[in-house]
Short mmCIF file of N, CA, C and O in Angstrom, two decimals:
data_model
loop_
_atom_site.label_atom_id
_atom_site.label_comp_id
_atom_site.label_asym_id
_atom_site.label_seq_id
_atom_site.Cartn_x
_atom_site.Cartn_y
_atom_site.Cartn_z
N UNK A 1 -181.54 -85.21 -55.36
CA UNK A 1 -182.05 -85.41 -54.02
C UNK A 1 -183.38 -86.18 -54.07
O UNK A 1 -183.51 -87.14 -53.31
N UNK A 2 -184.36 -85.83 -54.89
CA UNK A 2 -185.30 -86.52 -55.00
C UNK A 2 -185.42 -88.24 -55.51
O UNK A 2 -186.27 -89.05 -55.14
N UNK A 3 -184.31 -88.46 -56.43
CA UNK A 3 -183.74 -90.21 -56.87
C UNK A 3 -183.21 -90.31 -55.66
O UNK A 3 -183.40 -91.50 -55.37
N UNK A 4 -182.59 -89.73 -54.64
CA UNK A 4 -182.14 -90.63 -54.17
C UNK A 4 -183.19 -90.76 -52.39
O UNK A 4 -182.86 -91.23 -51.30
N UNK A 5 -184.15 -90.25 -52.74
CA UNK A 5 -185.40 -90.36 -51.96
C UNK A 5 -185.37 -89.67 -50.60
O UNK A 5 -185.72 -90.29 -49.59
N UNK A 6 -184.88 -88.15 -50.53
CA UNK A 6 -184.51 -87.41 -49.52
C UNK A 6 -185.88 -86.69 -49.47
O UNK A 6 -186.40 -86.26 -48.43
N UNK A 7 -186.56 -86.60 -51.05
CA UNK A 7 -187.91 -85.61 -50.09
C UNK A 7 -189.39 -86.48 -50.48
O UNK A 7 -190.48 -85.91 -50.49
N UNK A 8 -189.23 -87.78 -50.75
CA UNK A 8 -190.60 -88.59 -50.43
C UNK A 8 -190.06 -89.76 -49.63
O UNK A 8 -190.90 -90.63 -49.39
N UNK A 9 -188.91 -89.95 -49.20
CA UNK A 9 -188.54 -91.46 -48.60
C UNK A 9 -187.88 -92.56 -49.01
O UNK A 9 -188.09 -92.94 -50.16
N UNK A 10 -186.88 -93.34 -48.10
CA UNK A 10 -186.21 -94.00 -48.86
C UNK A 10 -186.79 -95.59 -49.69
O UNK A 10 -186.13 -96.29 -50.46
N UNK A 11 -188.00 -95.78 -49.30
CA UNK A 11 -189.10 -96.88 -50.15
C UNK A 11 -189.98 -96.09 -51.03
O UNK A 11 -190.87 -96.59 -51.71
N UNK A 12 -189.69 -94.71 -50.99
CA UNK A 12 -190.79 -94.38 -52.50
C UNK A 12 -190.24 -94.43 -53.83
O UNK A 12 -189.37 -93.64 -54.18
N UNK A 13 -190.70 -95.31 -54.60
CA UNK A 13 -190.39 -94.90 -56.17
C UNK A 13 -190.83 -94.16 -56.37
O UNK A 13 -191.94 -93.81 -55.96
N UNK A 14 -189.77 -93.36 -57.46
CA UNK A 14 -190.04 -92.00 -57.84
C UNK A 14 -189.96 -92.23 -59.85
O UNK A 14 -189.36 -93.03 -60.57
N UNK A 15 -190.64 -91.39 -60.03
CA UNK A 15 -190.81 -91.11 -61.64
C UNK A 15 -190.78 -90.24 -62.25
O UNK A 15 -191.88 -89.76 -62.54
N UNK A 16 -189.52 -89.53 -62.81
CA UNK A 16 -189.30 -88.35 -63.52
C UNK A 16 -189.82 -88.44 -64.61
O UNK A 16 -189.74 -89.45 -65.31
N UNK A 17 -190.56 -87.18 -64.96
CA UNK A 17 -191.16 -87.41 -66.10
C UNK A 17 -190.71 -85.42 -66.43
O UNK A 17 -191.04 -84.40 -65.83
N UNK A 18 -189.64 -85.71 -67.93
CA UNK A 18 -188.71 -84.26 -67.84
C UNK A 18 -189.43 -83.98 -68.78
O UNK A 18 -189.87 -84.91 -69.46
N UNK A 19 -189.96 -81.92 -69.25
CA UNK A 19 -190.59 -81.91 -69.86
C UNK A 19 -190.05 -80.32 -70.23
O UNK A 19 -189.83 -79.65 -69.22
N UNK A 20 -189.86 -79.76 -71.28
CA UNK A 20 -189.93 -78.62 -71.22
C UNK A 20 -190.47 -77.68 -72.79
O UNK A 20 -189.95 -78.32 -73.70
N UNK A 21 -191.04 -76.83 -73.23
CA UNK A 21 -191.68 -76.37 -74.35
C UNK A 21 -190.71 -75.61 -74.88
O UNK A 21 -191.04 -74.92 -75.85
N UNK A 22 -188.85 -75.49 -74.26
CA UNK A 22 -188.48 -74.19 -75.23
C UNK A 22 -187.28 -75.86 -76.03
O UNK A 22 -186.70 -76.84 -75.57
N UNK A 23 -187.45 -75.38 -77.01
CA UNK A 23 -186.60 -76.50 -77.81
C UNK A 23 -185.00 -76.08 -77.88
O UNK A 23 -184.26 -76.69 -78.65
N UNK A 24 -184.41 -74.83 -76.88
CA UNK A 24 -183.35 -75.12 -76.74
C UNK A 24 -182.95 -75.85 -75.85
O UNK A 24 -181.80 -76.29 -75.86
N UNK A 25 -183.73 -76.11 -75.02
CA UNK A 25 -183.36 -77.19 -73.69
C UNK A 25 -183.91 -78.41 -74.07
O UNK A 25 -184.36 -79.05 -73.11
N UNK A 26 -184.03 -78.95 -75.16
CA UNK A 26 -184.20 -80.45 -75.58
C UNK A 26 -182.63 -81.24 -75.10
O UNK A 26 -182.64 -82.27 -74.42
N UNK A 27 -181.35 -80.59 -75.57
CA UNK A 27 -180.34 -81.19 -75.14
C UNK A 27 -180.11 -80.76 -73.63
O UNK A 27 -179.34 -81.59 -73.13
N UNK A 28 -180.32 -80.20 -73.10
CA UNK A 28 -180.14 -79.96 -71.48
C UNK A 28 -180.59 -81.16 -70.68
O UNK A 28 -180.06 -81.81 -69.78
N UNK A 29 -181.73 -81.25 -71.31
CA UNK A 29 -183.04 -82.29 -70.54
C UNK A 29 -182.67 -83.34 -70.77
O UNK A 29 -182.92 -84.12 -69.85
N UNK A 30 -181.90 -84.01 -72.03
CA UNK A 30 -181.49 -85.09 -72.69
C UNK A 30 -180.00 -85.45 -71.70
O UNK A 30 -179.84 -86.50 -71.09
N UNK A 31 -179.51 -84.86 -71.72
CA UNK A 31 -178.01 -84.73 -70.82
C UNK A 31 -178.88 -85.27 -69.13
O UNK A 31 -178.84 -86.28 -68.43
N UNK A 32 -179.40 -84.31 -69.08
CA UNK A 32 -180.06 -84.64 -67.14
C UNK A 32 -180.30 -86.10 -67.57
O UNK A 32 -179.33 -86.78 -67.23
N UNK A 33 -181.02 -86.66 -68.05
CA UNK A 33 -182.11 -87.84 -68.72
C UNK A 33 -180.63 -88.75 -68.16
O UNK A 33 -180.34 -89.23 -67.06
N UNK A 34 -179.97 -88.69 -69.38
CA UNK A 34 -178.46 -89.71 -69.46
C UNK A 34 -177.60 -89.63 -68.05
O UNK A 34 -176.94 -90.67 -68.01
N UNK A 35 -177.39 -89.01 -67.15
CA UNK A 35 -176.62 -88.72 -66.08
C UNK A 35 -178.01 -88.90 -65.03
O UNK A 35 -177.79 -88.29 -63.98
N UNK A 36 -179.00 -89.39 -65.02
CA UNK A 36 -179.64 -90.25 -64.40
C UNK A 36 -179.77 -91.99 -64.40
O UNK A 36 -179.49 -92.93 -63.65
N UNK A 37 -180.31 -91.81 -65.60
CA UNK A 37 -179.29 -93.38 -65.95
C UNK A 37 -178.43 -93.77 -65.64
O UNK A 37 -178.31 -94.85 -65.05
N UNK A 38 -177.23 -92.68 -66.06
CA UNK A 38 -176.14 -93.06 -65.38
C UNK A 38 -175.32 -93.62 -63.76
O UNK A 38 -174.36 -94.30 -63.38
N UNK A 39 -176.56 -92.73 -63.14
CA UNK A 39 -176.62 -93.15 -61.58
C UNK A 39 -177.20 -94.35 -60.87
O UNK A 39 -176.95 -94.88 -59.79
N UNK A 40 -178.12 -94.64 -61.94
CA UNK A 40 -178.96 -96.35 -61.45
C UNK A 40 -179.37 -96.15 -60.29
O UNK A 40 -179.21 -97.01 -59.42
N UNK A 41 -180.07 -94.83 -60.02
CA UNK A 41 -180.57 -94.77 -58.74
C UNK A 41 -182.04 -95.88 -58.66
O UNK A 41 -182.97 -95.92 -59.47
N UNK A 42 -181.86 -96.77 -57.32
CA UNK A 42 -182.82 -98.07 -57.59
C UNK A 42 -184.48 -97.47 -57.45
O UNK A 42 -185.41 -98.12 -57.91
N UNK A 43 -184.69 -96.06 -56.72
CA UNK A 43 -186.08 -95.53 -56.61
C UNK A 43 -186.47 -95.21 -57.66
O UNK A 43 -187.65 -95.53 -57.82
N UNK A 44 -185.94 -94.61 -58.65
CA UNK A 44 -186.71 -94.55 -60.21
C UNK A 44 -186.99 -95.45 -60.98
O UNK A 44 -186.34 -96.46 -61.23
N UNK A 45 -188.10 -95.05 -61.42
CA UNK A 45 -189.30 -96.50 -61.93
C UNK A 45 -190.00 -95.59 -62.89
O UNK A 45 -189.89 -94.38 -63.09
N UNK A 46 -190.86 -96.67 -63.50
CA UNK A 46 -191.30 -95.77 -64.71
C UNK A 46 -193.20 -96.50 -64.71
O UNK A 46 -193.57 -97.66 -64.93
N UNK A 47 -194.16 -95.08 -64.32
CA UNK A 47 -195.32 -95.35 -64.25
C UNK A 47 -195.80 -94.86 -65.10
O UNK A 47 -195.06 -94.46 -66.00
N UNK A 48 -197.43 -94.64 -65.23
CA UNK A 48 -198.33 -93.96 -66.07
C UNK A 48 -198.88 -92.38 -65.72
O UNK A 48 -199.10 -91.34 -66.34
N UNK A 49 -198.95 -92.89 -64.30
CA UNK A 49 -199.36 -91.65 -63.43
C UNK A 49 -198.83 -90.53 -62.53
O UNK A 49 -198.39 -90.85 -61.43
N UNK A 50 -198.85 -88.93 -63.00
CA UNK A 50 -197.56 -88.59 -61.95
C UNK A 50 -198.83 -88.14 -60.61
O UNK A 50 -200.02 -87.82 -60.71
N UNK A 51 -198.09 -88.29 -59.60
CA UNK A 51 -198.74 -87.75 -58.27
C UNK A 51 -198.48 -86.88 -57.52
O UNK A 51 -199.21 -86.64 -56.55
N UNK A 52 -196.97 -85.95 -57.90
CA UNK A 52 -196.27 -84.98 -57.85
C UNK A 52 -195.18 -83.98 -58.62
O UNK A 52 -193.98 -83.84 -58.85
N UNK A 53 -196.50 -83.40 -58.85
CA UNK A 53 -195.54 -82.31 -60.33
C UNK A 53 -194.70 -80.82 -59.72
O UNK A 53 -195.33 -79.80 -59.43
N UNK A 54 -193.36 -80.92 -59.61
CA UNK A 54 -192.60 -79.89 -59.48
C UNK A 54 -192.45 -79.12 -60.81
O UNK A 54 -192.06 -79.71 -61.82
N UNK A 55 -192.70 -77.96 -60.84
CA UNK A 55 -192.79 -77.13 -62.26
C UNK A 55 -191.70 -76.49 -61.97
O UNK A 55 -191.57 -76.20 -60.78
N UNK A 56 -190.85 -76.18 -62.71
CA UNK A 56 -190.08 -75.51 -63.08
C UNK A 56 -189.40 -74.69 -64.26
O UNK A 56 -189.46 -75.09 -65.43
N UNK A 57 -188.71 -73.48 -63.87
CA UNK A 57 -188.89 -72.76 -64.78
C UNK A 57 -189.70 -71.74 -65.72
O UNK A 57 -190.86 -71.92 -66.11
N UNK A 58 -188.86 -70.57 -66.03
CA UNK A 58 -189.80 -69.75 -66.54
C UNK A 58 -189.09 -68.80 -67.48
O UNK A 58 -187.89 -69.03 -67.63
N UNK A 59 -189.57 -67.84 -68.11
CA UNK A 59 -188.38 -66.91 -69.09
C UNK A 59 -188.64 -65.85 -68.30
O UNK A 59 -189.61 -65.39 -67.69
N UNK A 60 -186.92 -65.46 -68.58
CA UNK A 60 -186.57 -64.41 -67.28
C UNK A 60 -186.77 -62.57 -67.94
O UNK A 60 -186.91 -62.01 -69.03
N UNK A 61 -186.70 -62.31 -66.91
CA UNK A 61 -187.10 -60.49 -67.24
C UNK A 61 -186.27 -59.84 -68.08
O UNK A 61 -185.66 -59.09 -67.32
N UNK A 62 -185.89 -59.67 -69.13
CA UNK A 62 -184.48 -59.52 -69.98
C UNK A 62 -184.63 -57.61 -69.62
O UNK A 62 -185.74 -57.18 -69.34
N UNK A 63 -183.45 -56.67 -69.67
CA UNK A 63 -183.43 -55.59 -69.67
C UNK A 63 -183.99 -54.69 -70.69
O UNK A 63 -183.46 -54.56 -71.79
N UNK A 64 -184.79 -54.22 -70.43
CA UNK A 64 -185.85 -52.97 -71.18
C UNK A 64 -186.98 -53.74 -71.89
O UNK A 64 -187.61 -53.29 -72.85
N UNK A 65 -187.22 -55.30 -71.18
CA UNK A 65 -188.56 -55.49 -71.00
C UNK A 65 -189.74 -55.64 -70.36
O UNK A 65 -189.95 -56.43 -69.44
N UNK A 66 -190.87 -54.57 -71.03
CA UNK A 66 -191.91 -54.59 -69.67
C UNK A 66 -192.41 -55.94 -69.12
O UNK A 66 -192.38 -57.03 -69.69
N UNK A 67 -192.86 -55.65 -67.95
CA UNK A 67 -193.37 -56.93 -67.23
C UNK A 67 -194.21 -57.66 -68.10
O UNK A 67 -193.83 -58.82 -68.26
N UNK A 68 -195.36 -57.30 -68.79
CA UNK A 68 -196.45 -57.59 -69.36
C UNK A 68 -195.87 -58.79 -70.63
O UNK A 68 -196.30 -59.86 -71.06
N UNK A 69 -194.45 -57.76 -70.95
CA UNK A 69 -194.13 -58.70 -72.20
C UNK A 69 -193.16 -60.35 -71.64
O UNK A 69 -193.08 -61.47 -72.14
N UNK A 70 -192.67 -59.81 -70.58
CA UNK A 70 -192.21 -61.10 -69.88
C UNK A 70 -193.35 -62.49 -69.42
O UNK A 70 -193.15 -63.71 -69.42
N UNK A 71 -194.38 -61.81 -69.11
CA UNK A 71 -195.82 -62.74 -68.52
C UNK A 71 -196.21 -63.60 -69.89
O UNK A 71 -196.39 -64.82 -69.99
N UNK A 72 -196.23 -63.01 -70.47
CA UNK A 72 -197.11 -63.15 -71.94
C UNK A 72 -195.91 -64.58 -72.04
O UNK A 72 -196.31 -65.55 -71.40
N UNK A 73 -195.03 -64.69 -72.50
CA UNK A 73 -194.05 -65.23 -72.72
C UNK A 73 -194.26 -66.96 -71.36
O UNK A 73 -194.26 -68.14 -71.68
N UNK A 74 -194.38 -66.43 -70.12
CA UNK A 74 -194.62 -67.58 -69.56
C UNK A 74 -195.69 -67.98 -69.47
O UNK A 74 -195.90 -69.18 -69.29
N UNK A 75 -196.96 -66.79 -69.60
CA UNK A 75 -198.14 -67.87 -69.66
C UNK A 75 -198.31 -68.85 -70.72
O UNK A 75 -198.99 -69.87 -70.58
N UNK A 76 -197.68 -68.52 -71.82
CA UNK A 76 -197.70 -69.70 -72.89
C UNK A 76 -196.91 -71.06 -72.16
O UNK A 76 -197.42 -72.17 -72.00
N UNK A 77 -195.85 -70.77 -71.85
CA UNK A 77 -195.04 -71.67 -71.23
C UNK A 77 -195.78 -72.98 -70.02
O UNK A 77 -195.64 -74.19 -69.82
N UNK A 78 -196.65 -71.79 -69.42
CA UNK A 78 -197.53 -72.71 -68.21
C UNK A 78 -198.45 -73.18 -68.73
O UNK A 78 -198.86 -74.19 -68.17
N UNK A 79 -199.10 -72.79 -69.79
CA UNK A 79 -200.38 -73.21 -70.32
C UNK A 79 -199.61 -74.89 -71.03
O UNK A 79 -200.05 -76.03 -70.86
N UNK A 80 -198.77 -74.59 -71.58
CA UNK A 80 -197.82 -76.23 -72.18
C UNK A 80 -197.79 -76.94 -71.27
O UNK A 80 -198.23 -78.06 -71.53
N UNK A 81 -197.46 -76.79 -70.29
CA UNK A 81 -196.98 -77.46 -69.06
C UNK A 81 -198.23 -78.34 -68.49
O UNK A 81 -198.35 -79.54 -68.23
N UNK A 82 -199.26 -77.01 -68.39
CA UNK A 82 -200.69 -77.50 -67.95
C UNK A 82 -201.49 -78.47 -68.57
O UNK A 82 -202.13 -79.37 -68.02
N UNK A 83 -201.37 -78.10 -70.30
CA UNK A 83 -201.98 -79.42 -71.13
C UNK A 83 -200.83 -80.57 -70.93
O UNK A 83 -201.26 -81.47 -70.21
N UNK A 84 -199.71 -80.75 -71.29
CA UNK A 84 -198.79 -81.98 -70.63
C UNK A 84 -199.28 -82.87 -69.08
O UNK A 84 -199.39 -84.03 -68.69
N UNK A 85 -199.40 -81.99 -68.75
CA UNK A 85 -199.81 -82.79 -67.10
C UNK A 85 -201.24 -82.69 -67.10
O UNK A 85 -201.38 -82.73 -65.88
N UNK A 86 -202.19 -82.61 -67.47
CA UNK A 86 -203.12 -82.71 -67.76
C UNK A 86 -203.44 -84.09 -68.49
O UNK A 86 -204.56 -84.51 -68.75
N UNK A 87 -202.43 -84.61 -68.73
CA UNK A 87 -202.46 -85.76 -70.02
C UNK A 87 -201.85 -86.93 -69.41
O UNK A 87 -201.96 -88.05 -69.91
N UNK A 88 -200.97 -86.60 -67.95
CA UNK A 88 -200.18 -87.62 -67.46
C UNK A 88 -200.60 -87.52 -65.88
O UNK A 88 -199.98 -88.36 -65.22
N UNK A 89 -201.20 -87.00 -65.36
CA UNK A 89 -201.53 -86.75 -64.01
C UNK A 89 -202.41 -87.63 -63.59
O UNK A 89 -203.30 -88.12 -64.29
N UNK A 90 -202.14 -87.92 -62.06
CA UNK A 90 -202.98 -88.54 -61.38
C UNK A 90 -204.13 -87.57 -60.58
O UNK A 90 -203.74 -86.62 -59.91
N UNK A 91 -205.16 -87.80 -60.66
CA UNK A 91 -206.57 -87.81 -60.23
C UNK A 91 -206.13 -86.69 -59.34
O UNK A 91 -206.38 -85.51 -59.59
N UNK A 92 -205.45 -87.12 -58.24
CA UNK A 92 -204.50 -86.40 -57.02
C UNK A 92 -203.63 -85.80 -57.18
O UNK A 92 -203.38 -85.03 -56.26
N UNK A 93 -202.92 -85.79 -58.06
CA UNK A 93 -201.54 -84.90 -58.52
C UNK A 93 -201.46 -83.60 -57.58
O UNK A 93 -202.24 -82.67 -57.79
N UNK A 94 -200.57 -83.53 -56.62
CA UNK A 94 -200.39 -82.44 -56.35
C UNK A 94 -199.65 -81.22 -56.80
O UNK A 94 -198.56 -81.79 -56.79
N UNK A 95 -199.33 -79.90 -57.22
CA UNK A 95 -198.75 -79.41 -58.22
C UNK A 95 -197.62 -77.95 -57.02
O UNK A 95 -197.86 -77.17 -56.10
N UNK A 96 -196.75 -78.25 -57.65
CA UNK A 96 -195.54 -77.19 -56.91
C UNK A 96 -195.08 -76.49 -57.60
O UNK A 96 -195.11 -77.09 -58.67
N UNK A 97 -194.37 -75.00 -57.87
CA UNK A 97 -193.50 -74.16 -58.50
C UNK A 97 -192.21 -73.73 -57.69
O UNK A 97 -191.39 -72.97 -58.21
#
């Protein structure tokens, strides 16, 4: 929805920039990556700067674990996320979950 410019407009280029810290989703992300390509949607473009970071994702509450040990687990996760976009963000970057 977003390539094909339903939530910034149909003249905004858009720039995915896919990112994730657990290395089993290297091929997940790689697959999305290729089946974008694959679409040749004409709004994706490729900049330096992002100006809108949708975060996503997190590790989920598994059964007979306490909350504390679930947190622990994503604050590492957000803290990755945070130095990554920290490194590619624009001045303005606005940030979403």
């Amino acid at each position: 929805m977003i390539a094909k410019g339903v939530m910034l407009g149909p003249d905004q280029p858009v720039t995915l920039h896919l990112f994730d810290n657990i290395q089993q989703a290297d091929e997940a992300l790689n697959g999305i990556k290729m089946e974008l390509i694959d679409a040749a949607f004409p709004l994706l473009k490729a900049c330096k700067d992002v100006n809108i970071a949708v975060m996503l994702g997190r590790f989920p509450r598994k059964e007979g674990m306490e909350r504390t040990d679930m947190m622990s687990k994503n604050v590492s996760m957000y803290m990755a996320q945070a130095s990554t976009l920290g490194k590619h963000a624009a001045a303005d970057c606005k940030v979403t979950s």
